[in-house]
Amino acid sequence: MLRLSLSPQNLQNIAIRNASTNKHVFACVLGSGVAGSSVAYHLTKRNIKDVLLLERASGVASPTGTSFHSPGLVAASHPAHRYKPILAHSIELYSKLEEETGVKIDFQATGTLRLATNESRLSEFRKYVSRDYYKEGDVCKTSLLTPEQVQTLAPAVDISKILGALHTTNDGSISARGLTEAFVAGAKTGGAEVIGGAIPMEIRYDKEQGNWIVLLQDGTQVTTRNLINAGGIWANDIARLSGHDLPIVVVEHQYAVLTPKSAPVQTPSIIDHDAPFYLRKSGENYLFGGFESLEKTVIREDWYKKGVPTEGSRSIQHDFARIEDSYKRACELVPDLQGAQVDARAAVLCMTPDGYPLVGPYEKNYWMSTGFLDGVSSGGGIGKYLADWIVDGEPPAELFDTDASRYERWGDRKFFTERSRETYSMYYNWSESGRTAGRPTDRISGIYGRLRNDGASFTFRNGWEVANTFSLQGQDPGYLPTLVREYEMVTNKCGLIDLSWKGKIEVKGKDAEALMEYAIASPIPPLGKINSGVMLTRNGGILGPLMIFHHDRQRSAFICLTEPERETRDLYWLRRAASEKKFDVQISIVTEYLASLALVGPKSREVLSMLTKSDVSDEGFPQKSTRMIRLGPVGVVCARSSTSTGQLSYELFHSRAETAKLYNAIMSAGASHGLVNFGQATLNMMRLEHGYRIWGRELTLDTNPFECGLGKLVDFSKKEFIGRASALELSKQEFGRRLALITLDGENGETFDERYIPAGHEVIRRDGAENRVGQITSGAFNVRLQKPIAFAWLDQSVGLDEKLVVDVGDRRLIASSLNTATIPPIQ
């Protein structure tokens, strides 16, 4: 265990006795596995030589940790396309790292085959390929192979049992131990110092100096500006030394070295998503591993409570029976495995509930790089990503999936363990969205039960249950007919949507307005108004769009509306900006306390009028205004804005404790006006029709306001705001791509169902050509046009009348640019 029973006085005495071993560095990395050594290596590549890498064992890649036991799979395909550049950097780096460092890493670019043994998996792979089309310069190409093509690449596979395979070129396998040693060697060459046998005993923050203090067991004291926790299975023990607790679990993993009767032939790495298992050639053997079923997955909560033992993975007893079914299936698909000698092994790894690592700032320059299920595949790219963030002070690319604080305020151990067990057992099930473990959490609105009884189906967003669609009682006409019904009711009459899941950040205090002016590039709304705004990075990228409103009579408080996945990042950014300028402000997330319902549609003013004596006419309550009003029994801050829907809309902010009372009053008043519930899917329909861009789709860190058509939100009359200089330069540039609304038609006039509505990332090509000229960001069915519409990035070289094609699953669609003025009016 990391924690020893030493009093603060004894710790201080040790530090004094060993004052000569005190170290002062820019960055101290705790843990020298793939994650930690990669960060250290990439920091030195940024010319940061003042780096200290600490390893608790005497040497790197110890058998007690995780990297030593890694199967070394390097996979370039991933269900989250934001991850692709991360994986691409890893592969590019691994292909030349051995030559650079002189350390043998045995990188084998054999490619990877993911077998499709049923129609649903084949359909999933078709969709993946349509969203991952190869272009010149990409490191890895992904394509769908026929069984005959699989036989050519992997003759050991029994192709009579497969329907095809997803093939990725140029990835493959590597020695994880060699990779770690190479990163360490590269870091040393770059100036980093590496110390083995370094066990931290105390970690504290020096507020006056803005540094972290790490006291080691041998008395060495390390003072560092940036502390990086890359402790792997010991990461939570390390975190506890400074009073933190991480949303990770330690899970046992079963694997084996298989020695077949005859030496294996050269073959790509093989993965089966349904068994599930992985298999790769390793010399004269195979490395094989599986992911146990839900009931067989073992999470070491005893280690969470008592601390991870020094022996770590070496203390685990193998139990190959847990993956016996996966092994039997592997023998059916790869008959050469039958009768192989099985050398069963086991290890432990740490993971998060969603399977993504914790990467980024956790608190005051305390950085995380831990919780990896795919540490070897992403280790190189994530190391660069985090090193760039540390050096530049802002994330270099959009990767909100790995936000280190994404479980703050709502996750608990019950959720962490239940969800992690489900995620581990379903690790290869990319398309499975109905994951229910640990749900619902405490992040539910005051009408969650009522909405569920009214036929709501829910999606899960950063802990929140978000109503997506509503089916009529006793009826299930299908997904698309349900959306069409909701859309027609809302746009012809009115609808009510629960938006309590939206992130809400309150900024108040003496310098609240000064902070808003500095942190946000847009004009700050005057008293009683609501405006769209945008926060920029220092490089001029879109950190995040916001809706900003203020209604306090003293003009001392603002509410910033953001997305749930981004609220902790926005909070960190605003607090950092306030600290930089020494502003006297209080910044906090109020999402759990401030709920909201939105009344949308042409009849919404009539419904509102039945519940209040306040003037809600156009003259008394104009667009982009906020008012304190009373609706029936509940006081609300009412904000009028049609920005996202194009419809007459009122968003009603109120205490979460009063949501049920407010909802009941509105539904009662709206009954005679045809008021209905509607969900996020219909909201997406309306915002696309209205040409409204959203974060995470059209707007990301990888975009800027001027190429997205949001340049008008940047107020250059302000003398200072974050990113101003870069934004000014960007405003003068021409860009090689443009954001466009497009429509999609079947090649032969086919009717559409939900299988052929683009979800995002589908590739656009010129008809008859192979080059990629665009990519869809988001799509939905348009009721009035009776066809899908979508936002897409298009190369500037694409003419307005060119014939463009998009593959959605197994269907080819024709894309055309859309002028929103051509959409028929609502009848």
Short mmCIF file of N, CA, C and O in Angstrom, two decimals, residues 494-599:
data_model
loop_
_atom_site.label_atom_id
_atom_site.label_comp_id
_atom_site.label_asym_id
_atom_site.label_seq_id
_atom_site.Cartn_x
_atom_site.Cartn_y
_atom_site.Cartn_z
N CYS A 494 -48.04 22.82 -30.01
CA CYS A 494 -46.97 23.14 -29.06
C CYS A 494 -46.55 21.88 -28.31
O CYS A 494 -47.31 20.90 -28.24
N GLY A 495 -45.35 21.94 -27.78
CA GLY A 495 -44.80 20.81 -27.04
C GLY A 495 -44.00 21.27 -25.85
O GLY A 495 -43.55 22.43 -25.78
N LEU A 496 -43.79 20.36 -24.92
CA LEU A 496 -43.03 20.64 -23.71
C LEU A 496 -41.87 19.66 -23.63
O LEU A 496 -42.06 18.45 -23.79
N ILE A 497 -40.67 20.20 -23.42
CA ILE A 497 -39.48 19.35 -23.34
C ILE A 497 -38.74 19.63 -22.05
O ILE A 497 -38.61 20.80 -21.62
N ASP A 498 -38.28 18.59 -21.40
CA ASP A 498 -37.49 18.71 -20.18
C ASP A 498 -36.03 18.92 -20.56
O ASP A 498 -35.41 18.06 -21.18
N LEU A 499 -35.47 20.07 -20.21
CA LEU A 499 -34.08 20.39 -20.50
C LEU A 499 -33.25 20.52 -19.23
O LEU A 499 -32.20 21.18 -19.22
N SER A 500 -33.70 19.89 -18.17
CA SER A 500 -32.98 19.99 -16.90
C SER A 500 -31.56 19.44 -16.98
O SER A 500 -30.71 19.79 -16.17
N TRP A 501 -31.30 18.60 -17.97
CA TRP A 501 -29.98 17.99 -18.13
C TRP A 501 -28.96 18.96 -18.71
O TRP A 501 -27.75 18.66 -18.70
N LYS A 502 -29.38 20.10 -19.22
CA LYS A 502 -28.42 21.07 -19.75
C LYS A 502 -27.48 21.54 -18.64
O LYS A 502 -27.91 21.79 -17.51
N GLY A 503 -26.19 21.69 -18.97
CA GLY A 503 -25.24 22.19 -17.99
C GLY A 503 -25.49 23.66 -17.71
O GLY A 503 -25.81 24.44 -18.61
N LYS A 504 -25.35 24.06 -16.44
CA LYS A 504 -25.60 25.45 -16.05
C LYS A 504 -24.51 25.89 -15.08
O LYS A 504 -24.32 25.29 -14.03
N ILE A 505 -23.80 26.95 -15.46
CA ILE A 505 -22.71 27.48 -14.65
C ILE A 505 -23.08 28.90 -14.23
O ILE A 505 -23.41 29.74 -15.07
N GLU A 506 -23.02 29.16 -12.94
CA GLU A 506 -23.32 30.49 -12.41
C GLU A 506 -22.02 31.25 -12.15
O GLU A 506 -21.09 30.71 -11.55
N VAL A 507 -21.98 32.48 -12.62
CA VAL A 507 -20.85 33.37 -12.38
C VAL A 507 -21.39 34.58 -11.63
O VAL A 507 -22.24 35.31 -12.15
N LYS A 508 -20.91 34.81 -10.42
CA LYS A 508 -21.41 35.94 -9.63
C LYS A 508 -20.27 36.54 -8.82
O LYS A 508 -19.20 35.93 -8.66
N GLY A 509 -20.50 37.72 -8.31
CA GLY A 509 -19.49 38.41 -7.52
C GLY A 509 -19.13 39.75 -8.11
O GLY A 509 -19.60 40.15 -9.18
N LYS A 510 -18.26 40.48 -7.41
CA LYS A 510 -17.91 41.85 -7.79
C LYS A 510 -17.37 41.95 -9.21
O LYS A 510 -17.67 42.90 -9.94
N ASP A 511 -16.57 40.97 -9.62
CA ASP A 511 -15.94 41.04 -10.93
C ASP A 511 -16.58 40.10 -11.95
O ASP A 511 -15.95 39.71 -12.94
N ALA A 512 -17.84 39.73 -11.72
CA ALA A 512 -18.51 38.77 -12.61
C ALA A 512 -18.55 39.28 -14.04
O ALA A 512 -18.23 38.56 -15.00
N GLU A 513 -18.93 40.54 -14.21
CA GLU A 513 -19.03 41.07 -15.57
C GLU A 513 -17.66 41.16 -16.23
O GLU A 513 -17.51 40.88 -17.42
N ALA A 514 -16.65 41.54 -15.45
CA ALA A 514 -15.29 41.65 -16.00
C ALA A 514 -14.80 40.29 -16.47
O ALA A 514 -14.17 40.18 -17.54
N LEU A 515 -15.09 39.23 -15.71
CA LEU A 515 -14.68 37.89 -16.13
C LEU A 515 -15.40 37.50 -17.41
O LEU A 515 -14.79 36.95 -18.34
N MET A 516 -16.71 37.76 -17.48
CA MET A 516 -17.46 37.38 -18.67
C MET A 516 -16.92 38.10 -19.91
O MET A 516 -16.79 37.50 -20.97
N GLU A 517 -16.59 39.36 -19.75
CA GLU A 517 -16.05 40.12 -20.89
C GLU A 517 -14.71 39.54 -21.34
O GLU A 517 -14.41 39.51 -22.54
N TYR A 518 -13.92 39.05 -20.39
CA TYR A 518 -12.59 38.53 -20.72
C TYR A 518 -12.65 37.10 -21.26
O TYR A 518 -11.93 36.76 -22.21
N ALA A 519 -13.48 36.28 -20.69
CA ALA A 519 -13.49 34.85 -21.05
C ALA A 519 -14.33 34.55 -22.29
O ALA A 519 -14.13 33.52 -22.93
N ILE A 520 -15.24 35.45 -22.64
CA ILE A 520 -16.17 35.20 -23.74
C ILE A 520 -15.94 36.22 -24.84
O ILE A 520 -15.86 37.43 -24.58
N ALA A 521 -15.85 35.74 -26.06
CA ALA A 521 -15.53 36.60 -27.20
C ALA A 521 -16.72 37.42 -27.68
O ALA A 521 -16.54 38.34 -28.47
N SER A 522 -17.90 37.09 -27.21
CA SER A 522 -19.13 37.71 -27.70
C SER A 522 -19.57 38.87 -26.80
O SER A 522 -19.12 38.98 -25.66
N PRO A 523 -20.47 39.71 -27.30
CA PRO A 523 -21.05 40.74 -26.44
C PRO A 523 -21.80 40.10 -25.27
O PRO A 523 -22.51 39.10 -25.46
N ILE A 524 -21.65 40.66 -24.09
CA ILE A 524 -22.34 40.13 -22.92
C ILE A 524 -23.74 40.74 -22.87
O ILE A 524 -23.90 41.95 -23.03
N PRO A 525 -24.77 39.92 -22.67
CA PRO A 525 -26.13 40.46 -22.73
C PRO A 525 -26.41 41.47 -21.63
O PRO A 525 -25.94 41.32 -20.50
N PRO A 526 -27.15 42.53 -21.95
CA PRO A 526 -27.53 43.50 -20.93
C PRO A 526 -28.58 42.91 -19.98
O PRO A 526 -29.08 41.80 -20.21
N LEU A 527 -28.88 43.66 -18.97
CA LEU A 527 -29.84 43.22 -17.97
C LEU A 527 -31.16 42.81 -18.61
O LEU A 527 -31.71 43.51 -19.46
N GLY A 528 -31.64 41.62 -18.23
CA GLY A 528 -32.92 41.15 -18.74
C GLY A 528 -32.87 40.58 -20.14
O GLY A 528 -33.91 40.41 -20.77
N LYS A 529 -31.68 40.26 -20.64
CA LYS A 529 -31.55 39.72 -21.99
C LYS A 529 -30.83 38.37 -21.96
O LYS A 529 -30.13 38.03 -21.00
N ILE A 530 -31.00 37.61 -23.04
CA ILE A 530 -30.29 36.34 -23.22
C ILE A 530 -29.65 36.35 -24.60
O ILE A 530 -30.29 36.76 -25.58
N ASN A 531 -28.38 35.98 -24.68
CA ASN A 531 -27.63 36.02 -25.94
C ASN A 531 -26.85 34.73 -26.14
O ASN A 531 -26.48 34.05 -25.17
N SER A 532 -26.57 34.42 -27.40
CA SER A 532 -25.61 33.38 -27.71
C SER A 532 -24.21 33.95 -27.56
O SER A 532 -23.96 35.12 -27.83
N GLY A 533 -23.30 33.13 -27.10
CA GLY A 533 -21.91 33.54 -26.94
C GLY A 533 -20.97 32.40 -27.28
O GLY A 533 -21.40 31.25 -27.45
N VAL A 534 -19.70 32.71 -27.38
CA VAL A 534 -18.72 31.68 -27.69
C VAL A 534 -17.45 31.94 -26.89
O VAL A 534 -17.00 33.08 -26.77
N MET A 535 -16.91 30.89 -26.30
CA MET A 535 -15.60 30.95 -25.65
C MET A 535 -14.57 30.39 -26.62
O MET A 535 -14.80 29.33 -27.23
N LEU A 536 -13.46 31.08 -26.76
CA LEU A 536 -12.41 30.65 -27.66
C LEU A 536 -11.17 30.22 -26.89
O LEU A 536 -10.92 30.68 -25.77
N THR A 537 -10.40 29.33 -27.49
CA THR A 537 -9.07 29.03 -26.97
C THR A 537 -8.14 30.17 -27.39
O THR A 537 -8.50 31.03 -28.19
N ARG A 538 -6.94 30.15 -26.88
CA ARG A 538 -5.99 31.20 -27.25
C ARG A 538 -5.57 31.09 -28.71
O ARG A 538 -5.09 32.05 -29.30
N ASN A 539 -5.78 29.92 -29.29
CA ASN A 539 -5.50 29.73 -30.72
C ASN A 539 -6.69 30.07 -31.61
O ASN A 539 -6.63 29.87 -32.81
N GLY A 540 -7.77 30.53 -30.99
CA GLY A 540 -8.94 30.92 -31.76
C GLY A 540 -9.92 29.81 -32.05
O GLY A 540 -10.89 30.02 -32.77
N GLY A 541 -9.68 28.61 -31.51
CA GLY A 541 -10.63 27.51 -31.69
C GLY A 541 -11.84 27.68 -30.80
O GLY A 541 -11.82 28.43 -29.81
N ILE A 542 -12.91 26.98 -31.12
CA ILE A 542 -14.15 27.08 -30.34
C ILE A 542 -14.05 26.16 -29.13
O ILE A 542 -14.17 24.93 -29.26
N LEU A 543 -13.82 26.74 -27.96
CA LEU A 543 -13.85 25.95 -26.74
C LEU A 543 -15.27 25.51 -26.44
O LEU A 543 -15.51 24.38 -26.01
N GLY A 544 -16.21 26.41 -26.67
CA GLY A 544 -17.59 26.04 -26.46
C GLY A 544 -18.55 27.18 -26.71
O GLY A 544 -18.28 28.31 -26.31
N PRO A 545 -19.68 26.91 -27.41
CA PRO A 545 -20.75 27.90 -27.52
C PRO A 545 -21.56 27.90 -26.22
O PRO A 545 -21.66 26.87 -25.54
N LEU A 546 -22.13 29.04 -25.89
CA LEU A 546 -22.91 29.17 -24.67
C LEU A 546 -24.17 29.98 -24.95
O LEU A 546 -24.20 30.81 -25.86
N MET A 547 -25.21 29.76 -24.13
CA MET A 547 -26.30 30.71 -24.02
C MET A 547 -26.10 31.41 -22.67
O MET A 547 -25.89 30.74 -21.65
N ILE A 548 -26.12 32.72 -22.69
CA ILE A 548 -25.81 33.49 -21.48
C ILE A 548 -27.00 34.36 -21.13
O ILE A 548 -27.51 35.10 -21.99
N PHE A 549 -27.48 34.27 -19.90
CA PHE A 549 -28.53 35.19 -19.49
C PHE A 549 -28.27 35.71 -18.09
O PHE A 549 -27.54 35.12 -17.30
N HIS A 550 -28.87 36.89 -17.84
CA HIS A 550 -28.68 37.55 -16.55
C HIS A 550 -29.96 38.28 -16.19
O HIS A 550 -30.51 39.01 -17.01
N HIS A 551 -30.43 38.10 -14.98
CA HIS A 551 -31.68 38.73 -14.59
C HIS A 551 -31.60 39.40 -13.23
O HIS A 551 -32.56 40.01 -12.77
N ASP A 552 -30.45 39.30 -12.54
CA ASP A 552 -30.31 39.87 -11.20
C ASP A 552 -30.33 41.40 -11.26
O ASP A 552 -29.66 42.00 -12.09
N ARG A 553 -31.06 42.02 -10.39
CA ARG A 553 -31.20 43.48 -10.44
C ARG A 553 -29.89 44.20 -10.16
O ARG A 553 -29.70 45.34 -10.57
N GLN A 554 -29.00 43.56 -9.43
CA GLN A 554 -27.71 44.17 -9.12
C GLN A 554 -26.67 43.89 -10.20
O GLN A 554 -25.53 44.30 -10.07
N ARG A 555 -27.05 43.19 -11.24
CA ARG A 555 -26.14 42.82 -12.34
C ARG A 555 -24.86 42.18 -11.81
O ARG A 555 -23.75 42.55 -12.16
N SER A 556 -25.00 41.24 -10.92
CA SER A 556 -23.83 40.58 -10.33
C SER A 556 -23.78 39.10 -10.62
O SER A 556 -22.86 38.43 -10.18
N ALA A 557 -24.78 38.56 -11.34
CA ALA A 557 -24.81 37.12 -11.58
C ALA A 557 -25.20 36.81 -13.01
O ALA A 557 -26.06 37.46 -13.60
N PHE A 558 -24.54 35.82 -13.58
CA PHE A 558 -24.84 35.34 -14.93
C PHE A 558 -25.02 33.83 -14.87
O PHE A 558 -24.40 33.15 -14.06
N ILE A 559 -25.86 33.33 -15.74
CA ILE A 559 -26.00 31.89 -15.93
C ILE A 559 -25.53 31.55 -17.34
O ILE A 559 -26.02 32.14 -18.32
N CYS A 560 -24.59 30.63 -17.45
CA CYS A 560 -24.10 30.16 -18.74
C CYS A 560 -24.64 28.76 -18.99
O CYS A 560 -24.40 27.85 -18.18
N LEU A 561 -25.38 28.60 -20.08
CA LEU A 561 -25.93 27.30 -20.42
C LEU A 561 -24.97 26.57 -21.35
O LEU A 561 -24.57 27.11 -22.39
N THR A 562 -24.62 25.36 -20.99
CA THR A 562 -23.65 24.58 -21.75
C THR A 562 -24.17 23.16 -21.90
O THR A 562 -25.31 22.86 -21.53
N GLU A 563 -23.35 22.28 -22.44
CA GLU A 563 -23.72 20.88 -22.60
C GLU A 563 -23.23 20.07 -21.41
O GLU A 563 -22.20 20.40 -20.81
N PRO A 564 -23.94 19.01 -21.03
CA PRO A 564 -23.55 18.26 -19.82
C PRO A 564 -22.15 17.66 -19.91
O PRO A 564 -21.44 17.60 -18.91
N GLU A 565 -21.75 17.23 -21.12
CA GLU A 565 -20.42 16.62 -21.27
C GLU A 565 -19.31 17.65 -21.15
O GLU A 565 -18.14 17.28 -20.98
N ARG A 566 -19.65 18.92 -21.25
CA ARG A 566 -18.63 19.96 -21.30
C ARG A 566 -18.59 20.83 -20.06
O ARG A 566 -17.74 21.71 -19.93
N GLU A 567 -19.52 20.65 -19.14
CA GLU A 567 -19.66 21.62 -18.06
C GLU A 567 -18.43 21.67 -17.15
O GLU A 567 -18.04 22.75 -16.70
N THR A 568 -17.78 20.53 -16.89
CA THR A 568 -16.60 20.58 -16.03
C THR A 568 -15.43 21.25 -16.73
O THR A 568 -14.63 21.94 -16.09
N ARG A 569 -15.32 21.04 -18.06
CA ARG A 569 -14.25 21.71 -18.79
C ARG A 569 -14.48 23.22 -18.82
O ARG A 569 -13.55 24.00 -18.64
N ASP A 570 -15.72 23.65 -19.03
CA ASP A 570 -16.03 25.08 -19.02
C ASP A 570 -15.78 25.68 -17.63
O ASP A 570 -15.29 26.81 -17.52
N LEU A 571 -16.15 24.94 -16.60
CA LEU A 571 -15.92 25.41 -15.23
C LEU A 571 -14.43 25.62 -14.98
O LEU A 571 -14.01 26.65 -14.45
N TYR A 572 -13.62 24.64 -15.37
CA TYR A 572 -12.17 24.73 -15.18
C TYR A 572 -11.62 25.93 -15.95
O TYR A 572 -10.78 26.68 -15.44
N TRP A 573 -12.10 26.14 -17.17
CA TRP A 573 -11.61 27.22 -18.02
C TRP A 573 -11.94 28.59 -17.40
O TRP A 573 -11.10 29.49 -17.35
N LEU A 574 -13.18 28.74 -16.94
CA LEU A 574 -13.60 30.01 -16.35
C LEU A 574 -12.84 30.29 -15.05
O LEU A 574 -12.42 31.43 -14.78
N ARG A 575 -12.67 29.25 -14.25
CA ARG A 575 -11.93 29.45 -13.00
C ARG A 575 -10.48 29.78 -13.26
O ARG A 575 -9.88 30.60 -12.55
N ARG A 576 -9.90 29.17 -14.27
CA ARG A 576 -8.51 29.47 -14.60
C ARG A 576 -8.38 30.92 -15.10
O ARG A 576 -7.43 31.61 -14.75
N ALA A 577 -9.35 31.36 -15.91
CA ALA A 577 -9.33 32.74 -16.40
C ALA A 577 -9.48 33.71 -15.24
O ALA A 577 -8.80 34.76 -15.19
N ALA A 578 -10.35 33.40 -14.28
CA ALA A 578 -10.55 34.27 -13.12
C ALA A 578 -9.28 34.34 -12.28
O ALA A 578 -8.90 35.41 -11.79
N SER A 579 -8.62 33.19 -12.12
CA SER A 579 -7.38 33.16 -11.35
C SER A 579 -6.28 33.96 -12.04
O SER A 579 -5.51 34.68 -11.40
N GLU A 580 -6.22 33.83 -13.35
CA GLU A 580 -5.21 34.54 -14.14
C GLU A 580 -5.32 36.05 -13.95
O GLU A 580 -4.31 36.76 -13.83
N LYS A 581 -6.56 36.56 -13.89
CA LYS A 581 -6.79 37.99 -13.76
C LYS A 581 -7.03 38.43 -12.31
O LYS A 581 -7.27 39.61 -12.06
N LYS A 582 -7.04 37.44 -11.40
CA LYS A 582 -7.28 37.72 -9.98
C LYS A 582 -8.63 38.42 -9.77
O LYS A 582 -8.76 39.36 -8.98
N PHE A 583 -9.64 37.94 -10.49
CA PHE A 583 -10.99 38.49 -10.36
C PHE A 583 -11.65 37.98 -9.08
O PHE A 583 -11.46 36.82 -8.68
N ASP A 584 -12.46 38.83 -8.48
CA ASP A 584 -13.22 38.47 -7.29
C ASP A 584 -14.58 37.94 -7.74
O ASP A 584 -15.54 38.69 -7.92
N VAL A 585 -14.64 36.64 -7.99
CA VAL A 585 -15.87 36.00 -8.48
C VAL A 585 -16.04 34.63 -7.83
O VAL A 585 -15.09 34.04 -7.32
N GLN A 586 -17.27 34.17 -7.89
CA GLN A 586 -17.57 32.80 -7.49
C GLN A 586 -18.18 32.11 -8.72
O GLN A 586 -19.13 32.61 -9.32
N ILE A 587 -17.59 30.96 -9.08
CA ILE A 587 -18.02 30.22 -10.26
C ILE A 587 -18.40 28.81 -9.84
O ILE A 587 -17.57 28.11 -9.24
N SER A 588 -19.60 28.41 -10.11
CA SER A 588 -20.03 27.08 -9.66
C SER A 588 -21.05 26.49 -10.63
O SER A 588 -21.75 27.22 -11.34
N ILE A 589 -21.11 25.18 -10.64
CA ILE A 589 -22.12 24.47 -11.44
C ILE A 589 -23.40 24.37 -10.62
O ILE A 589 -23.37 23.92 -9.46
N VAL A 590 -24.51 24.79 -11.20
CA VAL A 590 -25.79 24.78 -10.49
C VAL A 590 -26.80 23.87 -11.20
O VAL A 590 -28.00 23.98 -10.99
N THR A 591 -26.30 22.98 -12.05
CA THR A 591 -27.16 22.13 -12.86
C THR A 591 -28.13 21.33 -12.01
O THR A 591 -29.31 21.17 -12.37
N GLU A 592 -27.65 20.78 -10.90
CA GLU A 592 -28.50 19.92 -10.08
C GLU A 592 -29.63 20.68 -9.40
O GLU A 592 -30.63 20.07 -9.00
N TYR A 593 -29.48 21.98 -9.24
CA TYR A 593 -30.47 22.75 -8.49
C TYR A 593 -31.40 23.57 -9.39
O TYR A 593 -32.54 23.83 -9.04
N LEU A 594 -30.88 23.98 -10.55
CA LEU A 594 -31.64 24.83 -11.45
C LEU A 594 -32.15 23.99 -12.61
O LEU A 594 -31.40 23.63 -13.52
N ALA A 595 -33.42 23.66 -12.58
CA ALA A 595 -34.02 22.84 -13.61
C ALA A 595 -34.63 23.73 -14.70
O ALA A 595 -34.78 24.94 -14.51
N SER A 596 -34.99 23.12 -15.82
CA SER A 596 -35.64 23.91 -16.87
C SER A 596 -36.55 23.04 -17.72
O SER A 596 -36.26 21.88 -17.99
N LEU A 597 -37.68 23.64 -18.11
CA LEU A 597 -38.59 23.08 -19.08
C LEU A 597 -38.73 24.11 -20.20
O LEU A 597 -38.66 25.32 -19.95
N ALA A 598 -38.92 23.65 -21.41
CA ALA A 598 -39.10 24.57 -22.53
C ALA A 598 -40.45 24.32 -23.20
O ALA A 598 -40.80 23.18 -23.51
N LEU A 599 -41.17 25.40 -23.40
CA LEU A 599 -42.46 25.37 -24.08
C LEU A 599 -42.23 25.89 -25.50
O LEU A 599 -41.77 27.01 -25.69
#
